[in-house]
Amino acid sequence: MDISSLLSPSDSPRETPPPMHAPHQATPKRQPPAPSKRSSSGLSQQITSSPRGLMDFAHRRPPLSTQSSRDILMADAPAEPTPPRAYVTSSLSKDDLQNITKLASEVAENTYAYQSHVQLIKLLHTGFINYVNPPDAPENRGIPHEYNLLQDLRQARNAMDTRFPVGEELWMDWLEDEMILAKTAQDCLAMLELFQKAVSDEPASVKIWRLYGDYLEQLYNAANGQESEYSKSWSEDDGLLATEVFKLDLVIQVWAQGNIDTAWHMNNSHLIWNKYIDAVTLELVQSPSSDGIQQAETLYHERLQQPHAAWNETFQKYSSFVTKYFPENYEQKMTDMAQKAQPAKKLYSQREELEGKLEFTSQNGDKGAEWAVYQEYLQFEMSPPRQSKGVRGAKFDMRLAVAVYDRAVTRFPEYANIWEEYVVFLMDRKSNSDLTLKVLARATRHCPWSGDLWSKRLLVLEVANRPFEELEEIKHKATKTALLELGSMQEILKVYTQWCGYLRRRAFAFEKGATEDQIDEAEVGIRSTIEDVAKLGEKKHGKEFLGEPSYKIERIYCKFLTQAGQIDAARDVWRSLIPRFGDSHDFWFSFHRWEMLVWGRHSFMKGEIRGTAELRKPGQVTSILREAIQRPNLDWPEKVIALFLNHCEQNEDAQELERAIVEAHKATQKVQARRAQEAEAVAAAAATEQQQFQHDQVSVDNAEVDTFQVNGKRKWEEENDEEIDSAKRIKAESGSHPEKPPDPPEPQGHSGPSSGQPAQVKRDRENATATVTGLPRSATELDIRKFFKDCGDIVNINLVPSPNSDTTLTATVEFESKEDVLAAKTKDRKLFGEDEIHVQGGSGSTLWVTNFPPHKAEENYFRELFKPYGDIVEIRWPSLARNAHRRFCYIQFLTGEQAQAATKLDGINIEGFDLVAKISDPTKKQDRQGAVHEGRELYVRNLHYDASERDVRTLFEKFGTVNSIRIPRNMQGKSKGQCYVVFEQKHAANAALALDNSKFFYRSLGVIRSVPSTEKRTTHISNNAGSPTPASTTSQNSGVLNPSNGQDAGSPTSSAADGSTEAHSMNKRERSVTILGIPDTVNDTRTHALAKLFGPVRKLDLHPMYGGALIEYESEKDAMDARYGLGGKEIAPGHPVRVGKYKELFQGSQIHKHDRLVVGKAAPKNTGNGKGNGSDRQKGEERNVYSADSFVPRSVQRGGRKRGGLGFKRGGGASQAKSEGDKGTGETKAKTQDDFRALLGKKA
């Protein structure tokens, strides 16, 4: 049988699999299934006579009807999941059975709950394995078909298989389970069908192909007289059927197809090829022929010229082959082959290091590291270096690149990004459309929620000139399956947009034979799509859904109507969008462009003078722009006003231009009034924020307040490089090993109680905590408080399941003092209800862990890392609300011995970081070091803007050696009028304080000592120094003057800004997304990892105090995807984020966490209201006392200079009208920027 006749799974990817006919259960009185009523010889004849052999028989199904979407949907109806009920089996625990019931209910309620499907199948599979091979009693093997939940397991797998890809891991479990169940020859035939489904889903899986071929070899051996478990269970008819069906040529065909799909997998393709060549050799032994020898030699030649890890083993096999069949030409053939194989060996040597990395990360089970290596590998294949490990000439190889992509998507099938990169790579390389479509079929099968993949599939089908019915079928599959359930509205719109674009292009492709019927089909199709989008959007988002922000489908419809000559109908569509998008300047620009296009077709009239032409006046266009500038809530009115004036200057007569100038002037006055109101509101908020900022500072006297306020202006990124803390941070980010681990920062507070204030006692968790074990499952915190009420005041209780028991609980009880713990230990071995409990002190049982990679700051990671050393009671994370750069945690073990054992991990290297794991001891806290903490840095204010670093150095060097000088500058490179001077010795800095109030460049300098700031409330991640400035939106409004002041039209926030700044401001706003609901224990690295799922992130600002972050993407498309897709995603277990508006970020209450116990009458209560965006408590976070104060949104950068705008003067001050009007009102006047400067000793 010809190998090419074998059905290739990768050639026929499965859209929705047919129902799986599972192997039949073997029971003593079982009636044979319907196929067995046919004579074995008849069945065998049917199979072997088919030109495609058994594969065609196993995979045959009727073609889908393309007449209607109903037919398509009925044909692809997914299987019903297992119904929830009370499950019973002896091979699973009671908790497992309860979890199965819970998961079955979740799946029944939401059939597209992917994780519930996976967990349900894994639990049922575990029960099956435990039943067949009991782990505690291997000799008591169960009969596979008598497993109580067998039918549920099969039904659960079918239900998932018809909705999602099963994946390599679950497929292996499924296949191995059914191999155990397969007994008769008919069962074995059904197994082959199941294998075909598996390799159809995962054609690049070497594991599945190897299992497939090995299983078929076992059937072949059993059919040919070799005793095995299969032959023992076969009847006489089974034996006859097996002899006729399970032949060697079928085995060879399977190995051949597996080799085709995996041959370029350099790491493990030999696992398939070796079996393939062994089968070919066996056939050659059984039926020797010259053709057979020639074919085998050709296979060796092809293989040895392919790069693979087992090349030497293959060469040895070839040596044996040549010795047997070509002994007289042995030396010549071996020499020639070695020469021909040099390029392949070179290709492998260039990639050997990457292959080693992949093998290492795969064996360690670190999928994050493995994903990173795959990305590095793909980058290498796309742009191979000119020199690699001393071997010159690395070149791009399409086959190797495709193989790496295949391996990557097999390991990470649910990552839509890698599928999209794979598809774009094939499109870019102008690959055969059949290959691209096969990949897209697999991609949409594995990621049915990705609108990008479905839309690209439609596009490639269109480019390949596939029939309309095929595209219609794919469109229905995309919009009526998992995309509808799982995909965001944005993903669904991508498919609809691509479909409508195809309909329009098809309707007017007259060179391809377009007809009027196709035009009618396009109009109906696009119109119905708009209606479907409206209904779906309302269903998903309620009445607030206004349609896609860029209204692409409506624009396609307008383009279609314009091409069809229906201008009035197209204009009606544009006007119907005004209620939804009329406040967007972009909408009016698009409407204007369309109207100008229509006007331009019929605008020319023949002039009275020969050779000239006149333009008809575009009255329709002018009226549209006139309507636009009158809208009170237009987002960028200055740009639209400028467009209006420019349009009239170019196209209208003098009378209309005069009218336009008057109308534009009136509209500009309204805009200026609006901007002034906005500016006053921002100024008021800024003043309130400054007042709040002053109130929040921890100080002892006014001098400390002044210096702290000055130092508070400094950004974290601008701290002096000489500071050891900053150096540690830089080293850690680069993967270097810090010389000394950073100490956990402690919040700064009052050193002692003050008059009228309650005393603050430092918490001592390590010595004031008791660990209670053996508590009954019914125990509550209230019960524990009652039990220990006579021992002392309880600060906090953490109640968790016992690490080593399923029937008891463990609690950590934190008291106010260690003396209370001694009292609590007297209750050791007392009865708690009817259970004896054990109480022990927690001293020495807590581990302080720091200096780990930022992305590893997750509880699950540390639980797995420290699990071998003992029972972990809890992991506490510090709040980042007051210091966003904290990176450490506390791990509490059950006993001090376990914690001591865990210190063995101290110093191990994790991705370039030397982990610090020490027993927590607050008494060993070390003083901080660095120029600021050692008093060697001075802050200089009121510096002349023209003063250079050289000038400043000359001034200060007379007091001692100056290590460095830093002058902060704005985005234009101009000095901010301040600088920082670092001396080598502290005494030199003390002497230089004499320059305070001295004259320098005709200005009085302010020189004070820098004071370390304890609050770093935000973190910042940026990919570049600044955002590029985009060009003007349109050429026709470039350089248009504002009629009111002669300046360029302003941006939404500043009418004095130039056009490029305006465009950049708007572009940045479109690229920015605000997410809320981030716990204050989550760092910026984890937030960035979540954000970049939707595209490259230009900048991320995390605000732990407000429980949110501002994300700026590289493109508006990625930002739009993030707005639709981020909502509901969990950034930490049980903490889904939501997408909100920027102003919402600062409207919630601040998070105030204290690490001191407040004692006395004035001690605040733990409100626990959770009203702040970040006030929710996360499991495992640091248990602190909360208090929430109201806070006014922050609108200006602390200590910085605001840009000028309407209602503002350059330098940040608001217009004075409001402050003057406040005089004499008797009310407390809000502090302004002038008051703030006065506080710092700076002249206003």
PDB file of N, CA, C and O in Angstrom, residues 559-606:
ATOM      1  N   LYS A 559     -19.045  52.246   2.919  1.00  0.00           N
ATOM      2  CA  LYS A 559     -18.216  52.051   1.724  1.00  0.00           C
ATOM      3  C   LYS A 559     -18.974  51.221   0.684  1.00  0.00           C
ATOM      4  O   LYS A 559     -18.948  51.513  -0.519  1.00  0.00           O
ATOM      5  N   PHE A 560     -19.677  50.190   1.154  1.00  0.00           N
ATOM      6  CA  PHE A 560     -20.454  49.357   0.243  1.00  0.00           C
ATOM      7  C   PHE A 560     -21.549  50.168  -0.443  1.00  0.00           C
ATOM      8  O   PHE A 560     -21.722  50.116  -1.664  1.00  0.00           O
ATOM      9  N   LEU A 561     -22.302  50.936   0.352  1.00  0.00           N
ATOM     10  CA  LEU A 561     -23.387  51.735  -0.219  1.00  0.00           C
ATOM     11  C   LEU A 561     -22.853  52.781  -1.185  1.00  0.00           C
ATOM     12  O   LEU A 561     -23.473  53.069  -2.219  1.00  0.00           O
ATOM     13  N   THR A 562     -21.701  53.344  -0.870  1.00  0.00           N
ATOM     14  CA  THR A 562     -21.096  54.330  -1.768  1.00  0.00           C
ATOM     15  C   THR A 562     -20.720  53.689  -3.094  1.00  0.00           C
ATOM     16  O   THR A 562     -20.979  54.244  -4.174  1.00  0.00           O
ATOM     17  N   GLN A 563     -20.094  52.510  -3.018  1.00  0.00           N
ATOM     18  CA  GLN A 563     -19.726  51.808  -4.244  1.00  0.00           C
ATOM     19  C   GLN A 563     -20.963  51.405  -5.049  1.00  0.00           C
ATOM     20  O   GLN A 563     -20.928  51.360  -6.275  1.00  0.00           O
ATOM     21  N   ALA A 564     -22.048  51.128  -4.332  1.00  0.00           N
ATOM     22  CA  ALA A 564     -23.283  50.733  -5.000  1.00  0.00           C
ATOM     23  C   ALA A 564     -24.067  51.938  -5.516  1.00  0.00           C
ATOM     24  O   ALA A 564     -25.150  51.771  -6.102  1.00  0.00           O
ATOM     25  N   GLY A 565     -23.573  53.151  -5.298  1.00  0.00           N
ATOM     26  CA  GLY A 565     -24.234  54.349  -5.780  1.00  0.00           C
ATOM     27  C   GLY A 565     -25.365  54.832  -4.907  1.00  0.00           C
ATOM     28  O   GLY A 565     -26.110  55.738  -5.293  1.00  0.00           O
ATOM     29  N   GLN A 566     -25.511  54.284  -3.683  1.00  0.00           N
ATOM     30  CA  GLN A 566     -26.596  54.678  -2.779  1.00  0.00           C
ATOM     31  C   GLN A 566     -26.049  55.709  -1.788  1.00  0.00           C
ATOM     32  O   GLN A 566     -25.876  55.434  -0.604  1.00  0.00           O
ATOM     33  N   ILE A 567     -25.808  56.923  -2.280  1.00  0.00           N
ATOM     34  CA  ILE A 567     -25.151  57.958  -1.476  1.00  0.00           C
ATOM     35  C   ILE A 567     -26.036  58.396  -0.307  1.00  0.00           C
ATOM     36  O   ILE A 567     -25.565  58.543   0.822  1.00  0.00           O
ATOM     37  N   ASP A 568     -27.312  58.628  -0.570  1.00  0.00           N
ATOM     38  CA  ASP A 568     -28.209  59.074   0.504  1.00  0.00           C
ATOM     39  C   ASP A 568     -28.305  58.022   1.609  1.00  0.00           C
ATOM     40  O   ASP A 568     -28.340  58.350   2.804  1.00  0.00           O
ATOM     41  N   ALA A 569     -28.369  56.744   1.215  1.00  0.00           N
ATOM     42  CA  ALA A 569     -28.430  55.682   2.217  1.00  0.00           C
ATOM     43  C   ALA A 569     -27.153  55.643   3.045  1.00  0.00           C
ATOM     44  O   ALA A 569     -27.199  55.459   4.270  1.00  0.00           O
ATOM     45  N   ALA A 570     -26.015  55.848   2.395  1.00  0.00           N
ATOM     46  CA  ALA A 570     -24.753  55.866   3.127  1.00  0.00           C
ATOM     47  C   ALA A 570     -24.703  57.040   4.095  1.00  0.00           C
ATOM     48  O   ALA A 570     -24.242  56.911   5.237  1.00  0.00           O
ATOM     49  N   ARG A 571     -25.208  58.207   3.633  1.00  0.00           N
ATOM     50  CA  ARG A 571     -25.223  59.384   4.514  1.00  0.00           C
ATOM     51  C   ARG A 571     -26.142  59.134   5.716  1.00  0.00           C
ATOM     52  O   ARG A 571     -25.838  59.554   6.838  1.00  0.00           O
ATOM     53  N   ASP A 572     -27.224  58.453   5.508  1.00  0.00           N
ATOM     54  CA  ASP A 572     -28.121  58.122   6.617  1.00  0.00           C
ATOM     55  C   ASP A 572     -27.417  57.246   7.651  1.00  0.00           C
ATOM     56  O   ASP A 572     -27.644  57.382   8.862  1.00  0.00           O
ATOM     57  N   VAL A 573     -26.574  56.324   7.170  1.00  0.00           N
ATOM     58  CA  VAL A 573     -25.815  55.481   8.097  1.00  0.00           C
ATOM     59  C   VAL A 573     -24.862  56.334   8.925  1.00  0.00           C
ATOM     60  O   VAL A 573     -24.763  56.176  10.150  1.00  0.00           O
ATOM     61  N   TRP A 574     -24.155  57.259   8.264  1.00  0.00           N
ATOM     62  CA  TRP A 574     -23.256  58.146   8.999  1.00  0.00           C
ATOM     63  C   TRP A 574     -24.014  58.938  10.062  1.00  0.00           C
ATOM     64  O   TRP A 574     -23.564  59.042  11.209  1.00  0.00           O
ATOM     65  N   ARG A 575     -25.170  59.491   9.677  1.00  0.00           N
ATOM     66  CA  ARG A 575     -25.921  60.321  10.616  1.00  0.00           C
ATOM     67  C   ARG A 575     -26.493  59.479  11.766  1.00  0.00           C
ATOM     68  O   ARG A 575     -26.663  59.975  12.873  1.00  0.00           O
ATOM     69  N   SER A 576     -26.758  58.214  11.497  1.00  0.00           N
ATOM     70  CA  SER A 576     -27.275  57.355  12.574  1.00  0.00           C
ATOM     71  C   SER A 576     -26.224  57.092  13.652  1.00  0.00           C
ATOM     72  O   SER A 576     -26.561  56.682  14.764  1.00  0.00           O
ATOM     73  N   LEU A 577     -24.960  57.366  13.331  1.00  0.00           N
ATOM     74  CA  LEU A 577     -23.883  57.141  14.302  1.00  0.00           C
ATOM     75  C   LEU A 577     -23.658  58.342  15.221  1.00  0.00           C
ATOM     76  O   LEU A 577     -22.964  58.219  16.226  1.00  0.00           O
ATOM     77  N   ILE A 578     -24.252  59.484  14.880  1.00  0.00           N
ATOM     78  CA  ILE A 578     -24.003  60.696  15.662  1.00  0.00           C
ATOM     79  C   ILE A 578     -24.422  60.552  17.126  1.00  0.00           C
ATOM     80  O   ILE A 578     -23.665  60.959  18.026  1.00  0.00           O
ATOM     81  N   PRO A 579     -25.601  59.978  17.448  1.00  0.00           N
ATOM     82  CA  PRO A 579     -25.953  59.855  18.873  1.00  0.00           C
ATOM     83  C   PRO A 579     -24.936  59.059  19.676  1.00  0.00           C
ATOM     84  O   PRO A 579     -24.755  59.313  20.870  1.00  0.00           O
ATOM     85  N   ARG A 580     -24.269  58.113  19.045  1.00  0.00           N
ATOM     86  CA  ARG A 580     -23.321  57.274  19.778  1.00  0.00           C
ATOM     87  C   ARG A 580     -21.900  57.823  19.770  1.00  0.00           C
ATOM     88  O   ARG A 580     -21.184  57.719  20.764  1.00  0.00           O
ATOM     89  N   PHE A 581     -21.473  58.393  18.654  1.00  0.00           N
ATOM     90  CA  PHE A 581     -20.079  58.797  18.520  1.00  0.00           C
ATOM     91  C   PHE A 581     -19.921  60.289  18.236  1.00  0.00           C
ATOM     92  O   PHE A 581     -18.832  60.734  17.874  1.00  0.00           O
ATOM     93  N   GLY A 582     -20.973  61.053  18.420  1.00  0.00           N
ATOM     94  CA  GLY A 582     -20.929  62.466  18.083  1.00  0.00           C
ATOM     95  C   GLY A 582     -19.997  63.285  18.942  1.00  0.00           C
ATOM     96  O   GLY A 582     -19.647  64.407  18.566  1.00  0.00           O
ATOM     97  N   ASP A 583     -19.570  62.774  20.100  1.00  0.00           N
ATOM     98  CA  ASP A 583     -18.641  63.512  20.953  1.00  0.00           C
ATOM     99  C   ASP A 583     -17.191  63.164  20.663  1.00  0.00           C
ATOM    100  O   ASP A 583     -16.295  63.590  21.391  1.00  0.00           O
ATOM    101  N   SER A 584     -16.959  62.398  19.616  1.00  0.00           N
ATOM    102  CA  SER A 584     -15.599  62.023  19.233  1.00  0.00           C
ATOM    103  C   SER A 584     -15.152  62.847  18.034  1.00  0.00           C
ATOM    104  O   SER A 584     -15.817  62.859  16.991  1.00  0.00           O
ATOM    105  N   HIS A 585     -14.037  63.532  18.185  1.00  0.00           N
ATOM    106  CA  HIS A 585     -13.521  64.319  17.055  1.00  0.00           C
ATOM    107  C   HIS A 585     -13.138  63.406  15.896  1.00  0.00           C
ATOM    108  O   HIS A 585     -13.256  63.781  14.736  1.00  0.00           O
ATOM    109  N   ASP A 586     -12.689  62.182  16.210  1.00  0.00           N
ATOM    110  CA  ASP A 586     -12.303  61.253  15.153  1.00  0.00           C
ATOM    111  C   ASP A 586     -13.496  60.910  14.258  1.00  0.00           C
ATOM    112  O   ASP A 586     -13.345  60.758  13.042  1.00  0.00           O
ATOM    113  N   PHE A 587     -14.679  60.789  14.870  1.00  0.00           N
ATOM    114  CA  PHE A 587     -15.869  60.499  14.077  1.00  0.00           C
ATOM    115  C   PHE A 587     -16.134  61.605  13.064  1.00  0.00           C
ATOM    116  O   PHE A 587     -16.412  61.336  11.892  1.00  0.00           O
ATOM    117  N   TRP A 588     -16.045  62.863  13.490  1.00  0.00           N
ATOM    118  CA  TRP A 588     -16.329  63.981  12.579  1.00  0.00           C
ATOM    119  C   TRP A 588     -15.272  64.092  11.487  1.00  0.00           C
ATOM    120  O   TRP A 588     -15.574  64.453  10.350  1.00  0.00           O
ATOM    121  N   PHE A 589     -14.040  63.765  11.827  1.00  0.00           N
ATOM    122  CA  PHE A 589     -13.005  63.755  10.798  1.00  0.00           C
ATOM    123  C   PHE A 589     -13.308  62.693   9.744  1.00  0.00           C
ATOM    124  O   PHE A 589     -13.142  62.915   8.546  1.00  0.00           O
ATOM    125  N   SER A 590     -13.743  61.507  10.181  1.00  0.00           N
ATOM    126  CA  SER A 590     -14.068  60.431   9.232  1.00  0.00           C
ATOM    127  C   SER A 590     -15.286  60.797   8.390  1.00  0.00           C
ATOM    128  O   SER A 590     -15.305  60.574   7.169  1.00  0.00           O
ATOM    129  N   PHE A 591     -16.324  61.335   9.035  1.00  0.00           N
ATOM    130  CA  PHE A 591     -17.533  61.765   8.314  1.00  0.00           C
ATOM    131  C   PHE A 591     -17.158  62.827   7.286  1.00  0.00           C
ATOM    132  O   PHE A 591     -17.617  62.809   6.133  1.00  0.00           O
ATOM    133  N   HIS A 592     -16.307  63.769   7.680  1.00  0.00           N
ATOM    134  CA  HIS A 592     -15.886  64.846   6.774  1.00  0.00           C
ATOM    135  C   HIS A 592     -15.140  64.279   5.563  1.00  0.00           C
ATOM    136  O   HIS A 592     -15.364  64.704   4.421  1.00  0.00           O
ATOM    137  N   ARG A 593     -14.236  63.326   5.823  1.00  0.00           N
ATOM    138  CA  ARG A 593     -13.488  62.747   4.699  1.00  0.00           C
ATOM    139  C   ARG A 593     -14.419  62.066   3.703  1.00  0.00           C
ATOM    140  O   ARG A 593     -14.248  62.177   2.488  1.00  0.00           O
ATOM    141  N   TRP A 594     -15.428  61.352   4.217  1.00  0.00           N
ATOM    142  CA  TRP A 594     -16.368  60.682   3.317  1.00  0.00           C
ATOM    143  C   TRP A 594     -17.170  61.696   2.510  1.00  0.00           C
ATOM    144  O   TRP A 594     -17.346  61.537   1.299  1.00  0.00           O
ATOM    145  N   GLU A 595     -17.661  62.728   3.176  1.00  0.00           N
ATOM    146  CA  GLU A 595     -18.437  63.740   2.470  1.00  0.00           C
ATOM    147  C   GLU A 595     -17.585  64.446   1.406  1.00  0.00           C
ATOM    148  O   GLU A 595     -18.067  64.745   0.302  1.00  0.00           O
ATOM    149  N   MET A 596     -16.335  64.713   1.715  1.00  0.00           N
ATOM    150  CA  MET A 596     -15.457  65.352   0.723  1.00  0.00           C
ATOM    151  C   MET A 596     -15.211  64.427  -0.461  1.00  0.00           C
ATOM    152  O   MET A 596     -15.111  64.878  -1.608  1.00  0.00           O
ATOM    153  N   LEU A 597     -15.132  63.114  -0.194  1.00  0.00           N
ATOM    154  CA  LEU A 597     -14.955  62.152  -1.284  1.00  0.00           C
ATOM    155  C   LEU A 597     -16.166  62.167  -2.210  1.00  0.00           C
ATOM    156  O   LEU A 597     -16.034  62.201  -3.449  1.00  0.00           O
ATOM    157  N   VAL A 598     -17.359  62.179  -1.630  1.00  0.00           N
ATOM    158  CA  VAL A 598     -18.581  62.212  -2.438  1.00  0.00           C
ATOM    159  C   VAL A 598     -18.686  63.527  -3.189  1.00  0.00           C
ATOM    160  O   VAL A 598     -19.023  63.566  -4.376  1.00  0.00           O
ATOM    161  N   TRP A 599     -18.387  64.631  -2.493  1.00  0.00           N
ATOM    162  CA  TRP A 599     -18.466  65.949  -3.122  1.00  0.00           C
ATOM    163  C   TRP A 599     -17.482  66.068  -4.283  1.00  0.00           C
ATOM    164  O   TRP A 599     -17.766  66.660  -5.314  1.00  0.00           O
ATOM    165  N   GLY A 600     -16.293  65.480  -4.103  1.00  0.00           N
ATOM    166  CA  GLY A 600     -15.267  65.596  -5.116  1.00  0.00           C
ATOM    167  C   GLY A 600     -15.638  64.944  -6.428  1.00  0.00           C
ATOM    168  O   GLY A 600     -15.120  65.319  -7.495  1.00  0.00           O
ATOM    169  N   ARG A 601     -16.555  63.973  -6.408  1.00  0.00           N
ATOM    170  CA  ARG A 601     -16.936  63.297  -7.642  1.00  0.00           C
ATOM    171  C   ARG A 601     -17.702  64.210  -8.596  1.00  0.00           C
ATOM    172  O   ARG A 601     -17.605  64.076  -9.818  1.00  0.00           O
ATOM    173  N   HIS A 602     -18.509  65.140  -8.035  1.00  0.00           N
ATOM    174  CA  HIS A 602     -19.379  65.969  -8.869  1.00  0.00           C
ATOM    175  C   HIS A 602     -19.183  67.452  -8.577  1.00  0.00           C
ATOM    176  O   HIS A 602     -20.111  68.254  -8.745  1.00  0.00           O
ATOM    177  N   SER A 603     -17.998  67.849  -8.127  1.00  0.00           N
ATOM    178  CA  SER A 603     -17.808  69.236  -7.698  1.00  0.00           C
ATOM    179  C   SER A 603     -17.372  70.164  -8.833  1.00  0.00           C
ATOM    180  O   SER A 603     -17.516  71.371  -8.728  1.00  0.00           O
ATOM    181  N   PHE A 604     -16.818  69.608  -9.894  1.00  0.00           N
ATOM    182  CA  PHE A 604     -16.253  70.472 -10.926  1.00  0.00           C
ATOM    183  C   PHE A 604     -17.299  70.881 -11.957  1.00  0.00           C
ATOM    184  O   PHE A 604     -18.100  70.063 -12.421  1.00  0.00           O
ATOM    185  N   MET A 605     -17.278  72.182 -12.276  1.00  0.00           N
ATOM    186  CA  MET A 605     -18.092  72.714 -13.364  1.00  0.00           C
ATOM    187  C   MET A 605     -17.159  73.424 -14.348  1.00  0.00           C
ATOM    188  O   MET A 605     -16.141  73.993 -13.959  1.00  0.00           O
ATOM    189  N   LYS A 606     -17.520  73.420 -15.577  1.00  0.00           N
ATOM    190  CA  LYS A 606     -16.717  74.077 -16.607  1.00  0.00           C
ATOM    191  C   LYS A 606     -16.782  75.595 -16.421  1.00  0.00           C
ATOM    192  O   LYS A 606     -17.844  76.171 -16.288  1.00  0.00           O
TER     193      LYS A 606
END
